[in-house]
Amino acid sequence: MGFGMRAALRRSGSGLLALIVSAGLFSTDAASADGTPAKELFGARALPTAAAPTSYGFYSKGCLAGGIAIPTDGPTWQAMRLSRNRRWGHPEMIALIERFSHDAAERIGWPGLLLGDISQPRGGPMLSGHASHQIGLDADVWLTPMPQKTLSYQERESISATSMLDKSRFLTIDRSVWTPSHARLIMLAASYPEVERVFVNPAIKKKLCDSWRGDRAALGKVRPIYGHDYHFHIRMKCPAGSKGCKDQAAVPAGDGCDKSLAWWFTDEPWAKPKKKPGEKPPKPKFATLADLPKACALVLNGPAPASEQQATYGTAYRAPAAIPAAATSIESVIGAAAEAPLASVPVPLPRPALQ
Ligand SMILES: [Zn+2]
C-alpha cells in the first residue's frame, strides 16, 4: 500500500469500504471460504457497517453498507417486532419512510404507520421470511393504522395486523375492513418518483383498479403478489451513488389492470407444483457469501459504528412541531379513490388448496 493510499485511508475513515471496493482491493475472508449460509452470517450482525451508504446487488441478492435505523418511534410511526432488528435501511429509504408517514398523516389523515421489516443492519439474506429486503430499499408497512397510544415492546411483538381479505371467498376484499383511506395510503406510496414498485395482494390491486379515480400511471407501480394482504411493501429505486445496485426492470406502461392482473384470478398461480413420479424432493438451496456481490464480504466484516445511537437516524430527525390539519385534500394531490360499482369484482371461485 503506497503512502497516498494510506493517507487517504486515514482521512476517509468511514469511506474506507468504498475505497477498497472501488480500488478492486479485495481478499477472500475466512468467513467466505466455507459454505455457511449467508443468512446466518448476516443475521448475526447487530450493527451496520460504518461506510458510505451503498446498496450492493439486487433486492433479493445483496447487502447494505452504511445502513441507518429508523427510530422505534416517530411522530407518525411506530416500528413493530423490534426483536427482529430489521428496521435498518439505506438512509434515503429511511428518509422516504419518514416523509411518507408524515404526508400520510397530513394529507390523508392516516394516524401513523406501523412499520414491519425493512432490512437487517448489513442487509443480506434473512433467517426467516422475505426473499428480498436485502439491500435496504424494501419496507413493509402494515395496513393496520397506528393506534393513538405508544405500544409497549411486548405489544409490538404480539399484536397482529388485520387482513384486508374476506377469507371465505377467493381473492376478495373484506369490505368491513377496507376503506378508501387504505387506497389513498397505497397510492400515496406509489406516487413518489423514487418508489420503484409497491407490492399488494391481487385482491387489493383489483380493488384499486376498480375504484381508483386518480392518477392511473402511479397505479401501474402497484404490483400484485402473493400474500401482502396484512401489509404492503414499498420498494425504492437504486439511490444515486449506489453503483453496485441493480435496478429492477421498469414496470410495463399502463395501470396494470390488465392480463397480468387477470392471471392471478385463474387457477394457475395457486396450483401445487407438479412432481414427476419418482422425483426426489429438491435439496434446499441457500445463498453463501460467494453467491452475493463481492462487496458483501467486506460489508459483512467491516467495522461497526461505535454505538447503535451513532447509527440511528433518530438523533438527527426533527419532528414537525405539530402535524397540521389536512389543508389540502389528498384528492387534489394524488386523485380521488371513489368507490366504484361492484360489477367488475372477481367472481368468487372455490379457494384452491394452498400449502
Ligand atoms: Zn416485504
mmCIF file of C-alpha atoms and ligand atoms in Angstrom:
data_model
loop_
_atom_site.group_PDB
_atom_site.id
_atom_site.type_symbol
_atom_site.label_atom_id
_atom_site.label_comp_id
_atom_site.label_asym_id
_atom_site.label_seq_id
_atom_site.Cartn_x
_atom_site.Cartn_y
_atom_site.Cartn_z
ATOM 1 C CA MET A 1 0.000 0.000 0.000
ATOM 2 C CA GLY A 2 1.521 3.320 -1.051
ATOM 3 C CA PHE A 3 1.745 6.403 1.086
ATOM 4 C CA GLY A 4 -1.014 8.132 -0.858
ATOM 5 C CA MET A 5 -3.479 5.401 -0.185
ATOM 6 C CA ARG A 6 -2.543 5.174 3.490
ATOM 7 C CA ALA A 7 -3.126 8.887 3.822
ATOM 8 C CA ALA A 8 -6.434 8.520 2.023
ATOM 9 C CA LEU A 9 -7.477 5.784 4.422
ATOM 10 C CA ARG A 10 -6.552 7.913 7.419
ATOM 11 C CA ARG A 11 -8.565 10.744 6.032
ATOM 12 C CA SER A 12 -11.612 8.865 4.938
ATOM 13 C CA GLY A 13 -12.409 6.626 7.908
ATOM 14 C CA SER A 14 -15.927 5.577 7.009
ATOM 15 C CA GLY A 15 -15.157 5.868 3.308
ATOM 16 C CA LEU A 16 -12.714 3.013 3.662
ATOM 17 C CA LEU A 17 -15.067 0.395 2.331
ATOM 18 C CA ALA A 18 -15.977 2.393 -0.740
ATOM 19 C CA LEU A 19 -12.293 2.984 -1.368
ATOM 20 C CA ILE A 20 -11.371 -0.671 -1.114
ATOM 21 C CA VAL A 21 -14.264 -1.715 -3.300
ATOM 22 C CA SER A 22 -13.625 0.914 -5.943
ATOM 23 C CA ALA A 23 -9.895 0.165 -5.987
ATOM 24 C CA GLY A 24 -10.696 -3.508 -6.537
ATOM 25 C CA LEU A 25 -8.628 -4.400 -3.487
ATOM 26 C CA PHE A 26 -10.278 -7.498 -2.319
ATOM 27 C CA SER A 27 -9.250 -10.525 -0.376
ATOM 28 C CA THR A 28 -11.378 -13.531 0.349
ATOM 29 C CA ASP A 29 -12.158 -13.589 4.013
ATOM 30 C CA ALA A 30 -12.236 -16.695 6.187
ATOM 31 C CA ALA A 31 -15.991 -16.301 6.589
ATOM 32 C CA SER A 32 -16.498 -16.503 2.853
ATOM 33 C CA ALA A 33 -14.382 -19.589 2.380
ATOM 34 C CA ASP A 34 -16.789 -22.084 3.930
ATOM 35 C CA GLY A 35 -20.308 -22.810 2.842
ATOM 36 C CA THR A 36 -22.083 -21.197 5.768
ATOM 37 C CA PRO A 37 -25.483 -19.894 4.658
ATOM 38 C CA ALA A 38 -25.192 -16.147 4.152
ATOM 39 C CA LYS A 39 -28.394 -15.690 6.154
ATOM 40 C CA GLU A 40 -26.613 -16.994 9.263
ATOM 41 C CA LEU A 41 -23.694 -14.631 8.752
ATOM 42 C CA PHE A 42 -25.808 -11.542 8.076
ATOM 43 C CA GLY A 43 -28.429 -12.499 10.638
ATOM 44 C CA ALA A 44 -25.751 -12.471 13.345
ATOM 45 C CA ARG A 45 -24.702 -8.855 12.785
ATOM 46 C CA ALA A 46 -26.311 -6.470 15.284
ATOM 47 C CA LEU A 47 -24.894 -3.238 13.895
ATOM 48 C CA PRO A 48 -24.342 -1.843 10.405
ATOM 49 C CA THR A 49 -21.035 -1.400 8.600
ATOM 50 C CA ALA A 50 -19.661 2.083 9.106
ATOM 51 C CA ALA A 51 -19.180 3.145 5.495
ATOM 52 C CA ALA A 52 -20.624 5.400 2.845
ATOM 53 C CA PRO A 53 -24.276 4.332 2.386
ATOM 54 C CA THR A 54 -24.374 1.891 -0.518
ATOM 55 C CA SER A 55 -26.812 -0.791 -1.643
ATOM 56 C CA TYR A 56 -24.944 -3.662 -3.301
ATOM 57 C CA GLY A 57 -26.610 -6.140 -5.612
ATOM 58 C CA PHE A 58 -30.287 -6.815 -6.190
ATOM 59 C CA TYR A 59 -33.278 -6.653 -3.835
ATOM 60 C CA SER A 60 -33.171 -10.427 -3.404
ATOM 61 C CA LYS A 61 -29.393 -10.907 -3.568
ATOM 62 C CA GLY A 62 -27.245 -8.284 -1.951
ATOM 63 C CA CYS A 63 -26.288 -6.328 1.119
ATOM 64 C CA LEU A 64 -26.158 -2.849 2.565
ATOM 65 C CA ALA A 65 -23.273 -0.685 3.772
ATOM 66 C CA GLY A 66 -23.762 2.410 5.904
ATOM 67 C CA GLY A 67 -27.308 1.494 6.899
ATOM 68 C CA ILE A 68 -29.191 3.524 9.473
ATOM 69 C CA ALA A 69 -32.098 2.505 11.672
ATOM 70 C CA ILE A 70 -35.395 4.300 11.706
ATOM 71 C CA PRO A 71 -36.145 5.324 15.310
ATOM 72 C CA THR A 72 -38.533 2.931 17.006
ATOM 73 C CA ASP A 73 -40.962 5.842 17.480
ATOM 74 C CA GLY A 74 -41.618 8.953 15.444
ATOM 75 C CA PRO A 75 -44.414 11.497 15.364
ATOM 76 C CA THR A 76 -46.189 9.497 12.656
ATOM 77 C CA TRP A 77 -44.881 5.942 13.004
ATOM 78 C CA GLN A 78 -44.077 3.105 15.379
ATOM 79 C CA ALA A 79 -41.765 0.272 14.423
ATOM 80 C CA MET A 80 -43.073 -3.241 15.146
ATOM 81 C CA ARG A 81 -41.323 -6.549 16.010
ATOM 82 C CA LEU A 82 -38.285 -4.788 17.452
ATOM 83 C CA SER A 83 -36.660 -8.087 18.469
ATOM 84 C CA ARG A 84 -36.030 -8.854 14.802
ATOM 85 C CA ASN A 85 -33.682 -5.861 14.467
ATOM 86 C CA ARG A 86 -34.848 -5.225 10.914
ATOM 87 C CA ARG A 87 -35.520 -1.505 10.999
ATOM 88 C CA TRP A 88 -32.333 -0.708 9.066
ATOM 89 C CA GLY A 89 -32.194 0.733 5.594
ATOM 90 C CA HIS A 90 -30.366 2.933 3.145
ATOM 91 C CA PRO A 91 -30.595 6.485 4.577
ATOM 92 C CA GLU A 92 -32.630 7.565 1.548
ATOM 93 C CA MET A 93 -35.122 4.778 2.208
ATOM 94 C CA ILE A 94 -35.400 5.740 5.870
ATOM 95 C CA ALA A 95 -35.938 9.375 4.884
ATOM 96 C CA LEU A 96 -38.610 8.307 2.401
ATOM 97 C CA ILE A 97 -40.485 6.320 5.047
ATOM 98 C CA GLU A 98 -40.423 9.274 7.407
ATOM 99 C CA ARG A 99 -41.677 11.617 4.694
ATOM 100 C CA PHE A 100 -44.355 9.163 3.606
ATOM 101 C CA SER A 101 -45.607 8.738 7.164
ATOM 102 C CA HIS A 102 -45.792 12.494 7.598
ATOM 103 C CA ASP A 103 -47.517 13.025 4.223
ATOM 104 C CA ALA A 104 -49.996 10.259 5.020
ATOM 105 C CA ALA A 105 -50.954 11.965 8.280
ATOM 106 C CA GLU A 106 -51.145 15.414 6.782
ATOM 107 C CA ARG A 107 -52.889 14.637 3.505
ATOM 108 C CA ILE A 108 -54.968 11.553 4.227
ATOM 109 C CA GLY A 109 -55.440 11.792 7.947
ATOM 110 C CA TRP A 110 -53.829 8.342 8.329
ATOM 111 C CA PRO A 111 -52.956 8.325 12.035
ATOM 112 C CA GLY A 112 -49.474 6.932 11.552
ATOM 113 C CA LEU A 113 -47.659 3.946 10.113
ATOM 114 C CA LEU A 114 -46.937 0.666 11.815
ATOM 115 C CA LEU A 115 -43.662 -0.417 10.287
ATOM 116 C CA GLY A 116 -42.804 -4.024 9.574
ATOM 117 C CA ASP A 117 -39.455 -5.284 8.346
ATOM 118 C CA ILE A 118 -37.046 -3.117 6.405
ATOM 119 C CA SER A 119 -33.582 -4.784 6.408
ATOM 120 C CA GLN A 120 -31.012 -6.242 8.747
ATOM 121 C CA PRO A 121 -28.208 -3.885 9.857
ATOM 122 C CA ARG A 122 -25.996 -5.048 6.983
ATOM 123 C CA GLY A 123 -28.836 -6.223 4.758
ATOM 124 C CA GLY A 124 -28.257 -9.651 3.254
ATOM 125 C CA PRO A 125 -30.468 -12.730 3.345
ATOM 126 C CA MET A 126 -32.590 -13.288 6.455
ATOM 127 C CA LEU A 127 -33.016 -16.325 8.664
ATOM 128 C CA SER A 128 -36.807 -16.127 8.339
ATOM 129 C CA GLY A 129 -39.240 -14.692 5.823
ATOM 130 C CA HIS A 130 -38.565 -12.450 2.800
ATOM 131 C CA ALA A 131 -36.607 -13.284 -0.316
ATOM 132 C CA SER A 132 -35.977 -9.585 -0.828
ATOM 133 C CA HIS A 133 -35.336 -6.809 1.731
ATOM 134 C CA GLN A 134 -31.591 -7.476 1.282
ATOM 135 C CA ILE A 135 -30.259 -4.078 0.212
ATOM 136 C CA GLY A 136 -32.090 -1.637 2.477
ATOM 137 C CA LEU A 137 -34.550 -0.490 -0.177
ATOM 138 C CA ASP A 138 -37.634 -2.586 0.717
ATOM 139 C CA ALA A 139 -40.017 -1.804 3.567
ATOM 140 C CA ASP A 140 -43.210 -3.435 4.806
ATOM 141 C CA VAL A 141 -45.959 -1.158 6.097
ATOM 142 C CA TRP A 142 -48.923 -2.593 7.952
ATOM 143 C CA LEU A 143 -52.394 -1.972 6.570
ATOM 144 C CA THR A 144 -53.475 -1.502 10.197
ATOM 145 C CA PRO A 145 -53.287 2.156 11.232
ATOM 146 C CA MET A 146 -51.139 3.166 14.197
ATOM 147 C CA PRO A 147 -53.061 3.328 17.481
ATOM 148 C CA GLN A 148 -53.148 6.545 19.483
ATOM 149 C CA LYS A 149 -51.076 5.111 22.303
ATOM 150 C CA THR A 150 -47.405 4.234 22.262
ATOM 151 C CA LEU A 151 -47.234 0.461 22.052
ATOM 152 C CA SER A 152 -45.038 -1.378 24.541
ATOM 153 C CA TYR A 153 -42.165 -3.572 23.396
ATOM 154 C CA GLN A 154 -44.281 -6.626 24.184
ATOM 155 C CA GLU A 155 -47.303 -5.323 22.287
ATOM 156 C CA ARG A 156 -45.105 -4.708 19.265
ATOM 157 C CA GLU A 157 -44.094 -8.361 19.384
ATOM 158 C CA SER A 158 -47.564 -9.804 19.809
ATOM 159 C CA ILE A 159 -50.168 -7.600 18.114
ATOM 160 C CA SER A 160 -51.173 -8.903 14.695
ATOM 161 C CA ALA A 161 -52.086 -6.899 11.662
ATOM 162 C CA THR A 162 -55.532 -7.172 10.060
ATOM 163 C CA SER A 163 -56.002 -8.896 6.722
ATOM 164 C CA MET A 164 -57.881 -6.958 4.067
ATOM 165 C CA LEU A 165 -59.263 -10.205 2.606
ATOM 166 C CA ASP A 166 -62.600 -11.855 3.075
ATOM 167 C CA LYS A 167 -61.184 -15.288 3.873
ATOM 168 C CA SER A 168 -64.426 -17.039 2.986
ATOM 169 C CA ARG A 169 -64.154 -16.022 -0.654
ATOM 170 C CA PHE A 170 -61.412 -16.292 -3.270
ATOM 171 C CA LEU A 171 -59.261 -13.177 -3.593
ATOM 172 C CA THR A 172 -61.896 -10.761 -2.398
ATOM 173 C CA ILE A 173 -61.508 -7.640 -0.286
ATOM 174 C CA ASP A 174 -63.273 -7.636 3.069
ATOM 175 C CA ARG A 175 -65.447 -4.585 2.764
ATOM 176 C CA SER A 176 -65.839 -4.368 6.519
ATOM 177 C CA VAL A 177 -62.137 -3.562 6.963
ATOM 178 C CA TRP A 178 -61.051 -1.969 3.681
ATOM 179 C CA THR A 179 -61.591 1.794 3.459
ATOM 180 C CA PRO A 180 -60.903 4.483 0.843
ATOM 181 C CA SER A 181 -58.096 5.618 3.162
ATOM 182 C CA HIS A 182 -56.307 2.325 2.533
ATOM 183 C CA ALA A 183 -56.484 3.051 -1.198
ATOM 184 C CA ARG A 184 -55.162 6.551 -0.672
ATOM 185 C CA LEU A 185 -52.328 5.295 1.518
ATOM 186 C CA ILE A 186 -51.134 2.770 -1.065
ATOM 187 C CA MET A 187 -51.471 5.240 -3.927
ATOM 188 C CA LEU A 188 -49.641 7.929 -1.982
ATOM 189 C CA ALA A 189 -46.739 5.495 -1.532
ATOM 190 C CA ALA A 190 -46.744 4.737 -5.262
ATOM 191 C CA SER A 191 -46.810 8.441 -6.158
ATOM 192 C CA TYR A 192 -43.216 9.156 -5.073
ATOM 193 C CA PRO A 193 -40.882 9.195 -8.079
ATOM 194 C CA GLU A 194 -38.196 7.326 -6.130
ATOM 195 C CA VAL A 195 -40.596 4.440 -5.443
ATOM 196 C CA GLU A 196 -39.992 1.651 -7.950
ATOM 197 C CA ARG A 197 -42.870 -0.668 -7.069
ATOM 198 C CA VAL A 198 -45.484 -1.199 -4.364
ATOM 199 C CA PHE A 199 -46.490 -4.827 -3.773
ATOM 200 C CA VAL A 200 -50.031 -5.717 -2.701
ATOM 201 C CA ASN A 201 -52.290 -8.746 -2.758
ATOM 202 C CA PRO A 202 -54.019 -9.278 -6.135
ATOM 203 C CA ALA A 203 -57.401 -8.589 -4.488
ATOM 204 C CA ILE A 204 -56.138 -5.190 -3.343
ATOM 205 C CA LYS A 205 -54.794 -4.392 -6.793
ATOM 206 C CA LYS A 206 -58.150 -5.395 -8.268
ATOM 207 C CA LYS A 207 -59.943 -3.156 -5.802
ATOM 208 C CA LEU A 208 -57.730 -0.228 -6.764
ATOM 209 C CA CYS A 209 -58.229 -0.943 -10.467
ATOM 210 C CA ASP A 210 -61.992 -0.878 -9.960
ATOM 211 C CA SER A 211 -62.210 2.142 -7.703
ATOM 212 C CA TRP A 212 -59.260 4.471 -8.223
ATOM 213 C CA ARG A 213 -60.202 7.678 -9.997
ATOM 214 C CA GLY A 214 -56.877 9.477 -9.649
ATOM 215 C CA ASP A 215 -53.527 9.124 -11.397
ATOM 216 C CA ARG A 216 -53.532 5.761 -13.160
ATOM 217 C CA ALA A 217 -49.808 5.973 -14.003
ATOM 218 C CA ALA A 218 -48.899 5.576 -10.334
ATOM 219 C CA LEU A 219 -51.348 2.647 -10.233
ATOM 220 C CA GLY A 220 -49.069 0.830 -12.701
ATOM 221 C CA LYS A 221 -46.386 0.723 -9.994
ATOM 222 C CA VAL A 222 -48.737 -1.176 -7.662
ATOM 223 C CA ARG A 223 -47.994 -4.831 -8.441
ATOM 224 C CA PRO A 224 -49.978 -7.918 -7.412
ATOM 225 C CA ILE A 225 -48.101 -10.600 -5.492
ATOM 226 C CA TYR A 226 -48.783 -13.495 -3.101
ATOM 227 C CA GLY A 227 -49.587 -12.526 0.488
ATOM 228 C CA HIS A 228 -49.417 -8.812 1.188
ATOM 229 C CA ASP A 229 -52.965 -8.622 2.482
ATOM 230 C CA TYR A 230 -51.873 -7.661 6.036
ATOM 231 C CA HIS A 231 -49.208 -5.252 4.878
ATOM 232 C CA PHE A 232 -47.969 -3.668 1.683
ATOM 233 C CA HIS A 233 -44.385 -3.450 0.530
ATOM 234 C CA ILE A 234 -42.610 -0.359 -0.726
ATOM 235 C CA ARG A 235 -39.584 -0.847 -2.990
ATOM 236 C CA MET A 236 -37.319 2.078 -3.733
ATOM 237 C CA LYS A 237 -35.224 2.564 -6.863
ATOM 238 C CA CYS A 238 -31.448 2.317 -6.531
ATOM 239 C CA PRO A 239 -30.302 5.591 -4.969
ATOM 240 C CA ALA A 240 -27.813 7.723 -6.877
ATOM 241 C CA GLY A 241 -24.330 6.787 -5.745
ATOM 242 C CA SER A 242 -25.081 3.099 -5.177
ATOM 243 C CA LYS A 243 -23.022 1.923 -8.130
ATOM 244 C CA GLY A 244 -23.263 -1.729 -7.207
ATOM 245 C CA CYS A 245 -27.065 -1.603 -7.017
ATOM 246 C CA LYS A 246 -29.016 -3.378 -9.736
ATOM 247 C CA ASP A 247 -32.337 -1.817 -10.694
ATOM 248 C CA GLN A 248 -35.350 -3.981 -11.402
ATOM 249 C CA ALA A 249 -36.792 -3.882 -14.909
ATOM 250 C CA ALA A 250 -39.178 -0.946 -15.199
ATOM 251 C CA VAL A 251 -42.858 -1.730 -14.735
ATOM 252 C CA PRO A 252 -44.724 -2.030 -18.040
ATOM 253 C CA ALA A 253 -46.540 1.095 -19.205
ATOM 254 C CA GLY A 254 -50.169 1.431 -18.180
ATOM 255 C CA ASP A 255 -52.114 0.920 -14.977
ATOM 256 C CA GLY A 256 -51.513 -2.838 -14.714
ATOM 257 C CA CYS A 257 -55.269 -3.527 -14.643
ATOM 258 C CA ASP A 258 -54.813 -5.953 -17.498
ATOM 259 C CA LYS A 259 -53.978 -9.569 -18.338
ATOM 260 C CA SER A 260 -51.162 -9.572 -15.789
ATOM 261 C CA LEU A 261 -53.758 -8.975 -13.063
ATOM 262 C CA ALA A 262 -56.387 -11.290 -14.548
ATOM 263 C CA TRP A 263 -53.845 -14.151 -14.381
ATOM 264 C CA TRP A 264 -53.980 -14.026 -10.578
ATOM 265 C CA PHE A 265 -57.688 -14.829 -10.739
ATOM 266 C CA THR A 266 -57.054 -18.091 -12.596
ATOM 267 C CA ASP A 267 -56.060 -21.410 -11.025
ATOM 268 C CA GLU A 268 -52.510 -21.304 -12.350
ATOM 269 C CA PRO A 269 -50.796 -19.188 -9.682
ATOM 270 C CA TRP A 270 -52.397 -21.279 -6.921
ATOM 271 C CA ALA A 271 -51.793 -24.769 -8.303
ATOM 272 C CA LYS A 272 -49.337 -27.024 -6.485
ATOM 273 C CA PRO A 273 -46.149 -27.584 -8.481
ATOM 274 C CA LYS A 274 -46.413 -30.940 -10.269
ATOM 275 C CA LYS A 275 -43.928 -33.596 -9.220
ATOM 276 C CA LYS A 276 -42.728 -36.168 -11.695
ATOM 277 C CA PRO A 277 -43.164 -39.757 -10.464
ATOM 278 C CA GLY A 278 -40.043 -40.942 -8.627
ATOM 279 C CA GLU A 279 -38.619 -37.433 -8.443
ATOM 280 C CA LYS A 280 -36.709 -36.651 -5.259
ATOM 281 C CA PRO A 281 -37.673 -33.513 -3.374
ATOM 282 C CA PRO A 282 -35.259 -30.726 -4.354
ATOM 283 C CA LYS A 283 -32.422 -30.042 -1.932
ATOM 284 C CA PRO A 284 -32.995 -26.820 -0.027
ATOM 285 C CA LYS A 285 -30.914 -24.127 -1.658
ATOM 286 C CA PHE A 286 -29.309 -21.312 0.256
ATOM 287 C CA ALA A 287 -27.032 -18.495 -0.726
ATOM 288 C CA THR A 288 -23.487 -18.458 0.601
ATOM 289 C CA LEU A 289 -21.341 -15.376 0.793
ATOM 290 C CA ALA A 290 -19.829 -16.363 -2.555
ATOM 291 C CA ASP A 291 -23.266 -16.110 -4.198
ATOM 292 C CA LEU A 292 -23.613 -12.449 -3.200
ATOM 293 C CA PRO A 293 -21.844 -9.479 -4.804
ATOM 294 C CA LYS A 294 -18.156 -9.439 -3.849
ATOM 295 C CA ALA A 295 -18.509 -6.249 -1.824
ATOM 296 C CA CYS A 296 -20.793 -8.116 0.587
ATOM 297 C CA ALA A 297 -17.834 -9.914 2.212
ATOM 298 C CA LEU A 298 -16.430 -6.506 3.103
ATOM 299 C CA VAL A 299 -19.811 -5.286 4.231
ATOM 300 C CA LEU A 300 -20.179 -8.353 6.428
ATOM 301 C CA ASN A 301 -16.750 -7.999 8.001
ATOM 302 C CA GLY A 302 -16.381 -4.220 8.001
ATOM 303 C CA PRO A 303 -16.140 -2.139 11.172
ATOM 304 C CA ALA A 304 -19.334 -1.224 13.027
ATOM 305 C CA PRO A 305 -20.050 2.266 14.292
ATOM 306 C CA ALA A 306 -19.181 2.836 17.935
ATOM 307 C CA SER A 307 -22.785 2.524 19.091
ATOM 308 C CA GLU A 308 -26.282 1.912 17.838
ATOM 309 C CA GLN A 309 -27.043 5.508 18.779
ATOM 310 C CA GLN A 310 -24.489 6.677 16.221
ATOM 311 C CA ALA A 311 -26.139 4.620 13.531
ATOM 312 C CA THR A 312 -29.680 5.682 14.306
ATOM 313 C CA TYR A 313 -31.200 8.435 12.305
ATOM 314 C CA GLY A 314 -33.362 9.396 15.245
ATOM 315 C CA THR A 315 -30.906 11.777 16.784
ATOM 316 C CA ALA A 316 -30.898 13.813 13.599
ATOM 317 C CA TYR A 317 -34.626 13.744 12.975
ATOM 318 C CA ARG A 318 -36.533 16.893 13.737
ATOM 319 C CA ALA A 319 -40.217 16.234 14.104
ATOM 320 C CA PRO A 320 -42.533 18.986 12.977
ATOM 321 C CA ALA A 321 -43.961 20.829 15.979
ATOM 322 C CA ALA A 322 -47.421 19.565 15.144
ATOM 323 C CA ILE A 323 -48.952 17.726 12.245
ATOM 324 C CA PRO A 324 -51.027 20.385 10.524
ATOM 325 C CA ALA A 325 -54.651 19.568 9.824
ATOM 326 C CA ALA A 326 -55.321 18.426 6.270
ATOM 327 C CA ALA A 327 -55.212 21.769 4.489
ATOM 328 C CA THR A 328 -55.099 20.242 1.040
ATOM 329 C CA SER A 329 -57.191 17.205 0.379
ATOM 330 C CA ILE A 330 -55.467 14.099 -0.857
ATOM 331 C CA GLU A 331 -57.726 14.218 -3.911
ATOM 332 C CA SER A 332 -56.019 17.393 -5.073
ATOM 333 C CA VAL A 333 -52.638 15.795 -4.631
ATOM 334 C CA ILE A 334 -52.939 12.262 -5.934
ATOM 335 C CA GLY A 335 -56.544 11.995 -7.041
ATOM 336 C CA ALA A 336 -59.668 10.542 -5.527
ATOM 337 C CA ALA A 337 -60.412 6.967 -4.576
ATOM 338 C CA ALA A 338 -64.091 6.863 -5.199
ATOM 339 C CA GLU A 339 -65.996 3.675 -4.595
ATOM 340 C CA ALA A 340 -66.875 2.101 -7.895
ATOM 341 C CA PRO A 341 -69.791 -0.163 -8.685
ATOM 342 C CA LEU A 342 -69.057 -3.772 -7.877
ATOM 343 C CA ALA A 343 -69.736 -5.010 -11.386
ATOM 344 C CA SER A 344 -66.149 -5.975 -12.111
ATOM 345 C CA VAL A 345 -65.304 -7.511 -8.762
ATOM 346 C CA PRO A 346 -63.922 -11.002 -9.401
ATOM 347 C CA VAL A 347 -66.421 -13.821 -9.366
ATOM 348 C CA PRO A 348 -65.796 -15.923 -6.254
ATOM 349 C CA LEU A 349 -64.248 -19.245 -7.063
ATOM 350 C CA PRO A 350 -63.625 -22.146 -4.726
ATOM 351 C CA ARG A 351 -60.412 -21.426 -2.796
ATOM 352 C CA PRO A 352 -57.745 -23.770 -4.063
ATOM 353 C CA ALA A 353 -55.741 -25.730 -1.518
ATOM 354 C CA LEU A 354 -52.592 -23.756 -0.871
ATOM 355 C CA GLN A 355 -49.614 -25.047 1.142
HETATM 356 ZN ZN ZN B 1 -41.879 -7.110 2.196
#
